[in-house]
mmCIF file of N, CA and C in Angstrom:
data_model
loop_
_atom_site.group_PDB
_atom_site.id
_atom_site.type_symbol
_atom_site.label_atom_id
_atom_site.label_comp_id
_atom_site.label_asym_id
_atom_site.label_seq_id
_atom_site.Cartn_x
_atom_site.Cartn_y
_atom_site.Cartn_z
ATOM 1 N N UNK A 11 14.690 -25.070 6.032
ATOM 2 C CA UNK A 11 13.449 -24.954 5.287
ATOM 3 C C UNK A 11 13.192 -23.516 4.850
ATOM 4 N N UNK A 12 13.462 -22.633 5.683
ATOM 5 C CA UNK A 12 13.186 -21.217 5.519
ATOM 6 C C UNK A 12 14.449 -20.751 4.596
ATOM 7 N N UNK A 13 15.345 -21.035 5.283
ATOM 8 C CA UNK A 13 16.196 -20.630 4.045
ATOM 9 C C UNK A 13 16.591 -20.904 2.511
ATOM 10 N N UNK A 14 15.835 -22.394 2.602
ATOM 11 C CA UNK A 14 16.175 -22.519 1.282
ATOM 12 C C UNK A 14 14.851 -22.262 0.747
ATOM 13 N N UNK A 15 13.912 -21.320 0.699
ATOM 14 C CA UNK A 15 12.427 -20.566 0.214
ATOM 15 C C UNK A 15 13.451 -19.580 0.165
ATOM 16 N N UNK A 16 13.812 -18.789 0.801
ATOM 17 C CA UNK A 16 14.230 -17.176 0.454
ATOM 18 C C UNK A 16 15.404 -17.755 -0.721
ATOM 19 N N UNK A 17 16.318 -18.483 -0.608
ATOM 20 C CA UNK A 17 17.103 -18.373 -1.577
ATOM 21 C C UNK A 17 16.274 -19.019 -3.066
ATOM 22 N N UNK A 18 15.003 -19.507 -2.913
ATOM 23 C CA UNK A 18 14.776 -19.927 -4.461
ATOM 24 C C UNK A 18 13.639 -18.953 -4.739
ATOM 25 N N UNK A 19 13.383 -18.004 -3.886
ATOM 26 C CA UNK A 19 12.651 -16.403 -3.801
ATOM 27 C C UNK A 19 13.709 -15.397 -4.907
ATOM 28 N N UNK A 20 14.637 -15.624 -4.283
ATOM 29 C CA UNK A 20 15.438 -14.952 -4.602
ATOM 30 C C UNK A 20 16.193 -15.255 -6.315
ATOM 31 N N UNK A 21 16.471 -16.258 -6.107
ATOM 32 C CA UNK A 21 16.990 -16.779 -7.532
ATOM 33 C C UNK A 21 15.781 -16.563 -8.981
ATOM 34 N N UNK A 22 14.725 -16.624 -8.249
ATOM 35 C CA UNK A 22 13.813 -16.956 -9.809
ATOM 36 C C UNK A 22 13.669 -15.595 -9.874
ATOM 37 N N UNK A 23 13.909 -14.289 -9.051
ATOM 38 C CA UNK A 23 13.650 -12.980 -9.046
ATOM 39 C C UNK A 23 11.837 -12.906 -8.081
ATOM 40 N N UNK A 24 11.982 -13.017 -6.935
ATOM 41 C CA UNK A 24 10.545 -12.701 -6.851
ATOM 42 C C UNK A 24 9.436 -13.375 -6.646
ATOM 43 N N UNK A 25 8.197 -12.331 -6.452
ATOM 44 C CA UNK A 25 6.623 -13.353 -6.959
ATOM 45 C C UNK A 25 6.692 -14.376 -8.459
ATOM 46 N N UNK A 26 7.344 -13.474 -8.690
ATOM 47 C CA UNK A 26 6.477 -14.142 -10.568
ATOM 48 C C UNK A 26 7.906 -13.813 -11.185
ATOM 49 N N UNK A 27 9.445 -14.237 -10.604
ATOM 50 C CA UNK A 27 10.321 -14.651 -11.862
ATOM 51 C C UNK A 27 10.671 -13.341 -12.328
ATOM 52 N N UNK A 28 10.304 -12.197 -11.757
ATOM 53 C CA UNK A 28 11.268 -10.818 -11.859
ATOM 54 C C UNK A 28 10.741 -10.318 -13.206
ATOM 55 N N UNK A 29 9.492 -10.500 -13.850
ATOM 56 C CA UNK A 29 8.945 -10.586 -14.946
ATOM 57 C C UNK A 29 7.568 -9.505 -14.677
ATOM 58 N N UNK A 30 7.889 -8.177 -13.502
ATOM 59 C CA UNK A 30 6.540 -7.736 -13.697
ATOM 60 C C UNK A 30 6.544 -6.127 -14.123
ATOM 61 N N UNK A 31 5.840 -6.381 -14.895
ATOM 62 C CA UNK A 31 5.546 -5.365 -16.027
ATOM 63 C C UNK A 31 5.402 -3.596 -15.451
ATOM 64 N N UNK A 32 6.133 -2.976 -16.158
ATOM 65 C CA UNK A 32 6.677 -1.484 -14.821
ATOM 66 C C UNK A 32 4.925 -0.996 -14.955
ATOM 67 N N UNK A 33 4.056 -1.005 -15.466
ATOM 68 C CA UNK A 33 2.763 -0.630 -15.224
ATOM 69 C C UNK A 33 2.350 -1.175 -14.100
ATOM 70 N N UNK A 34 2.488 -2.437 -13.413
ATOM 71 C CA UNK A 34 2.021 -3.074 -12.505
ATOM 72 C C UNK A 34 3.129 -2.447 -11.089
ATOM 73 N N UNK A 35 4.159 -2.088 -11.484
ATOM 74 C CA UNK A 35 5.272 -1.707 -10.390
ATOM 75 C C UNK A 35 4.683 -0.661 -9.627
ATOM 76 N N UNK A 36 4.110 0.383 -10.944
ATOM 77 C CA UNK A 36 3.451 2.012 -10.879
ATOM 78 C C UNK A 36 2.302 1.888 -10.021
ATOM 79 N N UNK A 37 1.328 0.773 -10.635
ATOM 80 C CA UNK A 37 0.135 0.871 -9.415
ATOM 81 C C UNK A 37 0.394 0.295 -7.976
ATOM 82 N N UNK A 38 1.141 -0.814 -7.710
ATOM 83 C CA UNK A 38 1.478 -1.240 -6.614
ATOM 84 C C UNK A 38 2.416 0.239 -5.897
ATOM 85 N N UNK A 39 3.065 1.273 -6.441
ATOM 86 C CA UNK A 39 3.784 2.290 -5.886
ATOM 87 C C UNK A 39 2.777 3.722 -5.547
ATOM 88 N N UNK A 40 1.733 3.292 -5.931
ATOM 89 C CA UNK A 40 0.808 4.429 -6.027
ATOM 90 C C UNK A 40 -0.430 4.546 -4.384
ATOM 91 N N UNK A 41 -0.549 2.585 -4.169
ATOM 92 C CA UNK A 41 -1.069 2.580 -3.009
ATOM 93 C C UNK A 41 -0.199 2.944 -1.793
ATOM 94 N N UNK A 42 1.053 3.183 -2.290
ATOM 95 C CA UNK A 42 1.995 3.699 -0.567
ATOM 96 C C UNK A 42 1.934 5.611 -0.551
ATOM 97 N N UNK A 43 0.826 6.007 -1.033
ATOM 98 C CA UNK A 43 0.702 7.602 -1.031
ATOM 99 C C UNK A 43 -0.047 7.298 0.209
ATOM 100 N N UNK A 44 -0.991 6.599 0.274
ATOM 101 C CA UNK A 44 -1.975 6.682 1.544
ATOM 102 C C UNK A 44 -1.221 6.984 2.732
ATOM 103 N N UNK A 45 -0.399 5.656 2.894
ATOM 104 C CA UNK A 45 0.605 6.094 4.540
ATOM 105 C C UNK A 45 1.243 7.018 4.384
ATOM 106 N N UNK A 46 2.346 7.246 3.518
ATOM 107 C CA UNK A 46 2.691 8.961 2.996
ATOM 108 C C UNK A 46 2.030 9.975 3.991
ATOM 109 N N UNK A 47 1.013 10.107 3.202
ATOM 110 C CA UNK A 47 -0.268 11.770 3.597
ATOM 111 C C UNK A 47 -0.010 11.429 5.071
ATOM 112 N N UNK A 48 -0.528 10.067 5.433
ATOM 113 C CA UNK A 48 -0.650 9.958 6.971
ATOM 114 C C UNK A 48 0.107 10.216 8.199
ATOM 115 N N UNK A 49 1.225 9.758 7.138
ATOM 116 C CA UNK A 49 2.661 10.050 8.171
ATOM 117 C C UNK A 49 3.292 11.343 8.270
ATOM 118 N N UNK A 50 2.898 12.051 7.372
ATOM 119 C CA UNK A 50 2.862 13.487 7.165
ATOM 120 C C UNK A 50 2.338 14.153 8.317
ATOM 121 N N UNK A 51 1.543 13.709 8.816
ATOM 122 C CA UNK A 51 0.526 14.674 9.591
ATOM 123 C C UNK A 51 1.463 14.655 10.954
ATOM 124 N N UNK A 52 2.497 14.074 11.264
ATOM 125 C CA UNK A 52 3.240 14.229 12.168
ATOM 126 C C UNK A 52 4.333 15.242 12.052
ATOM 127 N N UNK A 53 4.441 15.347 10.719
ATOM 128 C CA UNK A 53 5.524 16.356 10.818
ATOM 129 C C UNK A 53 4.725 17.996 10.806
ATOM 130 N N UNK A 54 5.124 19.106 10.138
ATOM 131 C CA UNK A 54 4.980 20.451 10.044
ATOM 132 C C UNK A 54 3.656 20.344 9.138
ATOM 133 N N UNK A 55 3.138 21.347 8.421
ATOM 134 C CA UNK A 55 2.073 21.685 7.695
ATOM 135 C C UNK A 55 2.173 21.184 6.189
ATOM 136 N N UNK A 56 2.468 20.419 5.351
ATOM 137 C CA UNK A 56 3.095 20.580 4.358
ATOM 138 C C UNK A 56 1.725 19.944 3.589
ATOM 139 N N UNK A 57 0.818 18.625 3.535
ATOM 140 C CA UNK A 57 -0.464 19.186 3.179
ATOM 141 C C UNK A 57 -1.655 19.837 3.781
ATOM 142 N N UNK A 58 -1.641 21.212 3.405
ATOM 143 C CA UNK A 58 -2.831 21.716 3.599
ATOM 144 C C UNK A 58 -4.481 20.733 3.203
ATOM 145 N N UNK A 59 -4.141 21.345 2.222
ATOM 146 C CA UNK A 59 -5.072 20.280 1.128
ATOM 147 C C UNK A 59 -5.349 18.895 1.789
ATOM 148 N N UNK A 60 -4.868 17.926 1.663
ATOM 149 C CA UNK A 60 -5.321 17.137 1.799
ATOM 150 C C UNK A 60 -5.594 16.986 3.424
ATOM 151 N N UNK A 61 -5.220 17.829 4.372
ATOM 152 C CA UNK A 61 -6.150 17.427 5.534
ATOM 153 C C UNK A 61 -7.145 18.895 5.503
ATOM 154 N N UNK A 62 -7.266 19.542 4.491
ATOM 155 C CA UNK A 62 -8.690 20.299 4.719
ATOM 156 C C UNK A 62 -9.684 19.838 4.002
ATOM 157 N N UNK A 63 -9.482 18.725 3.343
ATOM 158 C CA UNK A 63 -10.824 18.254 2.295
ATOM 159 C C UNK A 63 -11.252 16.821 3.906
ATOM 160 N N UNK A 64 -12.849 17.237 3.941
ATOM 161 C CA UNK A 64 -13.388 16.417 4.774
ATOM 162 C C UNK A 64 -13.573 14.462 4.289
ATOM 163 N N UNK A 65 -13.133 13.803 5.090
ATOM 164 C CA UNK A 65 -12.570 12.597 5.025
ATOM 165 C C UNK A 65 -11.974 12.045 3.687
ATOM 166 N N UNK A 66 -11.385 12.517 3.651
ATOM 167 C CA UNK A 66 -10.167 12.446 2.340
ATOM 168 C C UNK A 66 -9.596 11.195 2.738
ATOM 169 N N UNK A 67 -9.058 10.555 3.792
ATOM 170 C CA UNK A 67 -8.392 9.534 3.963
ATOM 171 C C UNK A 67 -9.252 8.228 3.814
ATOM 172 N N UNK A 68 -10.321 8.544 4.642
ATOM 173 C CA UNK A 68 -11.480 7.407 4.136
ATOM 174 C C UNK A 68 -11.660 7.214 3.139
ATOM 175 N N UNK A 69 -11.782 7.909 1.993
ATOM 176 C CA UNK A 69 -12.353 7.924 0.676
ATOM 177 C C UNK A 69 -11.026 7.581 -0.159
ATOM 178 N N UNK A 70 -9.583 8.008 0.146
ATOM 179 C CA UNK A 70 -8.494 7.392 -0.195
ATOM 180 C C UNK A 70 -7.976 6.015 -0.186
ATOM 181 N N UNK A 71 -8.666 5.848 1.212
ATOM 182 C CA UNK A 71 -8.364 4.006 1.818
ATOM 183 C C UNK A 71 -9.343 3.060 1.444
ATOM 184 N N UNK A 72 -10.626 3.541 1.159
ATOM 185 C CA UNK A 72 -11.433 2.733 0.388
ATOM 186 C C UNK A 72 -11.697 2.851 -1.148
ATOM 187 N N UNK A 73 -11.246 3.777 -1.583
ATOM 188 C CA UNK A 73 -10.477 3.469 -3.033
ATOM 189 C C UNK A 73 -9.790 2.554 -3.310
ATOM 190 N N UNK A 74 -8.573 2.228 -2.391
ATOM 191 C CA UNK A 74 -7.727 1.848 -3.029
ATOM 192 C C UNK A 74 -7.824 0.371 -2.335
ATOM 193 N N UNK A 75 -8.880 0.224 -1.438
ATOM 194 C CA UNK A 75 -8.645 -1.285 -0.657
ATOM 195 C C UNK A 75 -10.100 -2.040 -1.694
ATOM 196 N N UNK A 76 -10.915 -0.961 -2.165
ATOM 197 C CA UNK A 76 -11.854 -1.513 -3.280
ATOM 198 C C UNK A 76 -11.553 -1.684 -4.629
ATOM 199 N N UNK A 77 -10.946 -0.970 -5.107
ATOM 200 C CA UNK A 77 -10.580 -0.779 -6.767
ATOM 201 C C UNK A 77 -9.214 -2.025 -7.039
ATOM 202 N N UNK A 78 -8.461 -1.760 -6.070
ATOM 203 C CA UNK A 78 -7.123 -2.608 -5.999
ATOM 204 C C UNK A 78 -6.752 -4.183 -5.493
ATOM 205 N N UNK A 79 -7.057 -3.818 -3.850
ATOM 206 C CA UNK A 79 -7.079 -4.821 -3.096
ATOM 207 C C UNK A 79 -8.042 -6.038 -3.519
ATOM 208 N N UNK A 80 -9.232 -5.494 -3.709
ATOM 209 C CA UNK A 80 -10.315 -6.661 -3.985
ATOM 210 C C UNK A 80 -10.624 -6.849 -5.230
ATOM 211 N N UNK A 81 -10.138 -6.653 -5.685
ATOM 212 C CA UNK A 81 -10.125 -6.901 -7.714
ATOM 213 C C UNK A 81 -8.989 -8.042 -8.126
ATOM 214 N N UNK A 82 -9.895 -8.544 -8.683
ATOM 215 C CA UNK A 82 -8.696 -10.152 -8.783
ATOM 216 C C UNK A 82 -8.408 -9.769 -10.593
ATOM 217 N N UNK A 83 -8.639 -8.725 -11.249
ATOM 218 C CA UNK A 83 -8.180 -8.446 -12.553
ATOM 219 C C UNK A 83 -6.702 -8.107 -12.292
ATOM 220 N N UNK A 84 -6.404 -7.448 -11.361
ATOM 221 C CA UNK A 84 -5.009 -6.971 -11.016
ATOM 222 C C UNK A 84 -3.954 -8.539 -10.739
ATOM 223 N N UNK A 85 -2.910 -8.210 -11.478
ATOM 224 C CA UNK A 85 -2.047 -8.889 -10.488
ATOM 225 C C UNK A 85 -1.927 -9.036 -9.309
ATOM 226 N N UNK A 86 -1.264 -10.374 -8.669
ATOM 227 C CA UNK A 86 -0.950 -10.523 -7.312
ATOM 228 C C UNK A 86 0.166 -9.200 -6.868
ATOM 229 N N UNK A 87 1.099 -9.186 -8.003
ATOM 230 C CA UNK A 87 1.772 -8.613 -7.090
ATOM 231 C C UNK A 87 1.192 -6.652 -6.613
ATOM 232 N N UNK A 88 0.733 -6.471 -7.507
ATOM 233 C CA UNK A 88 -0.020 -5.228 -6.981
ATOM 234 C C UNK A 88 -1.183 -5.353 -6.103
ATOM 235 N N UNK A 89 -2.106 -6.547 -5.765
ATOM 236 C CA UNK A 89 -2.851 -6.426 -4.915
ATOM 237 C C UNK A 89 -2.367 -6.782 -3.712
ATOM 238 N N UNK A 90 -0.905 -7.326 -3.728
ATOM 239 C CA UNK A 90 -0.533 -7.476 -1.995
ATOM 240 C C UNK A 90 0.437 -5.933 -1.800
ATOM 241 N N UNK A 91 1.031 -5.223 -2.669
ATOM 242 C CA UNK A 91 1.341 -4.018 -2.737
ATOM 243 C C UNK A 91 0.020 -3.041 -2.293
ATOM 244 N N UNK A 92 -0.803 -2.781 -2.514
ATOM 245 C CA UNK A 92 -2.056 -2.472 -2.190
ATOM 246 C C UNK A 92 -2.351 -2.757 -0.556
ATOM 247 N N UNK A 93 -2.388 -3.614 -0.384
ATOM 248 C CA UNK A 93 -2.916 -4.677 0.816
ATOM 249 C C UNK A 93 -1.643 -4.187 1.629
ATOM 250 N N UNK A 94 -0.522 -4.166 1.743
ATOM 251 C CA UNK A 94 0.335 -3.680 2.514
ATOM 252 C C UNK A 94 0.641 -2.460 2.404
ATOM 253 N N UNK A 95 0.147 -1.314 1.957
ATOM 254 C CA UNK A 95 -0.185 -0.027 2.197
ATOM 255 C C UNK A 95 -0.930 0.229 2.915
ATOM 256 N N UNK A 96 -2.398 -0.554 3.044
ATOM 257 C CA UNK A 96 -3.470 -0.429 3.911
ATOM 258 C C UNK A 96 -3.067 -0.762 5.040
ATOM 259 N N UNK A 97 -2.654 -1.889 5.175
ATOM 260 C CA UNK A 97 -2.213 -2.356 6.805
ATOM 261 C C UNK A 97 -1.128 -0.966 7.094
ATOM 262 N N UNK A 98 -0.164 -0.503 6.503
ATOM 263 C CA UNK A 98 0.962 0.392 7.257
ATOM 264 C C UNK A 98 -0.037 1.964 7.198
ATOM 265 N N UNK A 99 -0.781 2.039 6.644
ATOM 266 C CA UNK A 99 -2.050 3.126 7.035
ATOM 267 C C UNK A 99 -2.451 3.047 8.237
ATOM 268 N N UNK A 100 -3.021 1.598 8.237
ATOM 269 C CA UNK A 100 -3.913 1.320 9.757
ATOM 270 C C UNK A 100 -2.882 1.561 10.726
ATOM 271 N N UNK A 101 -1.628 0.881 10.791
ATOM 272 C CA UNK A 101 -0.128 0.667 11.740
ATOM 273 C C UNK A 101 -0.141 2.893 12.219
ATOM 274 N N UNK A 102 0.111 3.327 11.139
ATOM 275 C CA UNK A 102 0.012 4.781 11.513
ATOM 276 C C UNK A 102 -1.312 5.636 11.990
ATOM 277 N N UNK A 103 -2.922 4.682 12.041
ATOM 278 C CA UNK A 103 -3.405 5.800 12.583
ATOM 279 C C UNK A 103 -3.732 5.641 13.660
ATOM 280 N N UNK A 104 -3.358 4.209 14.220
ATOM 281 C CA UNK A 104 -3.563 3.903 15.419
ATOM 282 C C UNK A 104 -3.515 5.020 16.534
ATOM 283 N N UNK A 105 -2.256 5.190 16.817
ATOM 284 C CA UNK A 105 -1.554 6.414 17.624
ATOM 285 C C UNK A 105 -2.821 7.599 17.778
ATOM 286 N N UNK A 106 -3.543 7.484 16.786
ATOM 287 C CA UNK A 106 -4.020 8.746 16.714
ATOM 288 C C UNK A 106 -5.397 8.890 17.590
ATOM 289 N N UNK A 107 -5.617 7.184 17.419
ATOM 290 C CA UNK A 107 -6.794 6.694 17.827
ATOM 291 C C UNK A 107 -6.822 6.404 19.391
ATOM 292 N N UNK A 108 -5.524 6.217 19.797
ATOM 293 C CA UNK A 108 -5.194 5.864 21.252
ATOM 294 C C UNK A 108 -4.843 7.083 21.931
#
């Protein structure tokens, strides 16, 4: 059962038939900056900036979980692109929180 879903996943290309428009690729690639910055903060200094502006990440993560995630004008496939940036945000700040 499972396998034959991934192989007709696979054959039609995808969500939507391998048919999605590189504007829609760009915004779905734009919500994975969030975990980016975040995951950053483990390594050396490299943004200043964005961890000296006061809650920058909040205001980043609810941008993009309001404008993106919850907007049904967008395609599916950029609002689950969206939606799985947020969750691998949350996945990284846990640690921080514990």
């Amino acid at each position: 059962m499972i396998t034959n879903t991934i192989r007709a996943f696979s054959r039609n290309g995808g969500l939507n038939g391998g048919r999605t428009p590189a504007i829609n690729r760009v915004l779905s690639a734009v919500g994975y900056f969030l975990p980016i910055l975040n995951g950053v903060q483990y390594d050396s200094f490299l943004l200043c900036l964005y961890s000296s502006i006061p809650y920058a990440n909040f205001v980043i993560f609810f941008t993009i979980y309001l404008a993106l995630v919850k907007n049904p004008s967008f395609p599916r496939y950029v609002r689950f692109n969206a939606m799985q940036a947020c969750v691998l945000d949350v996945l990284i700040v846990i640690p921080l929180i514990v």
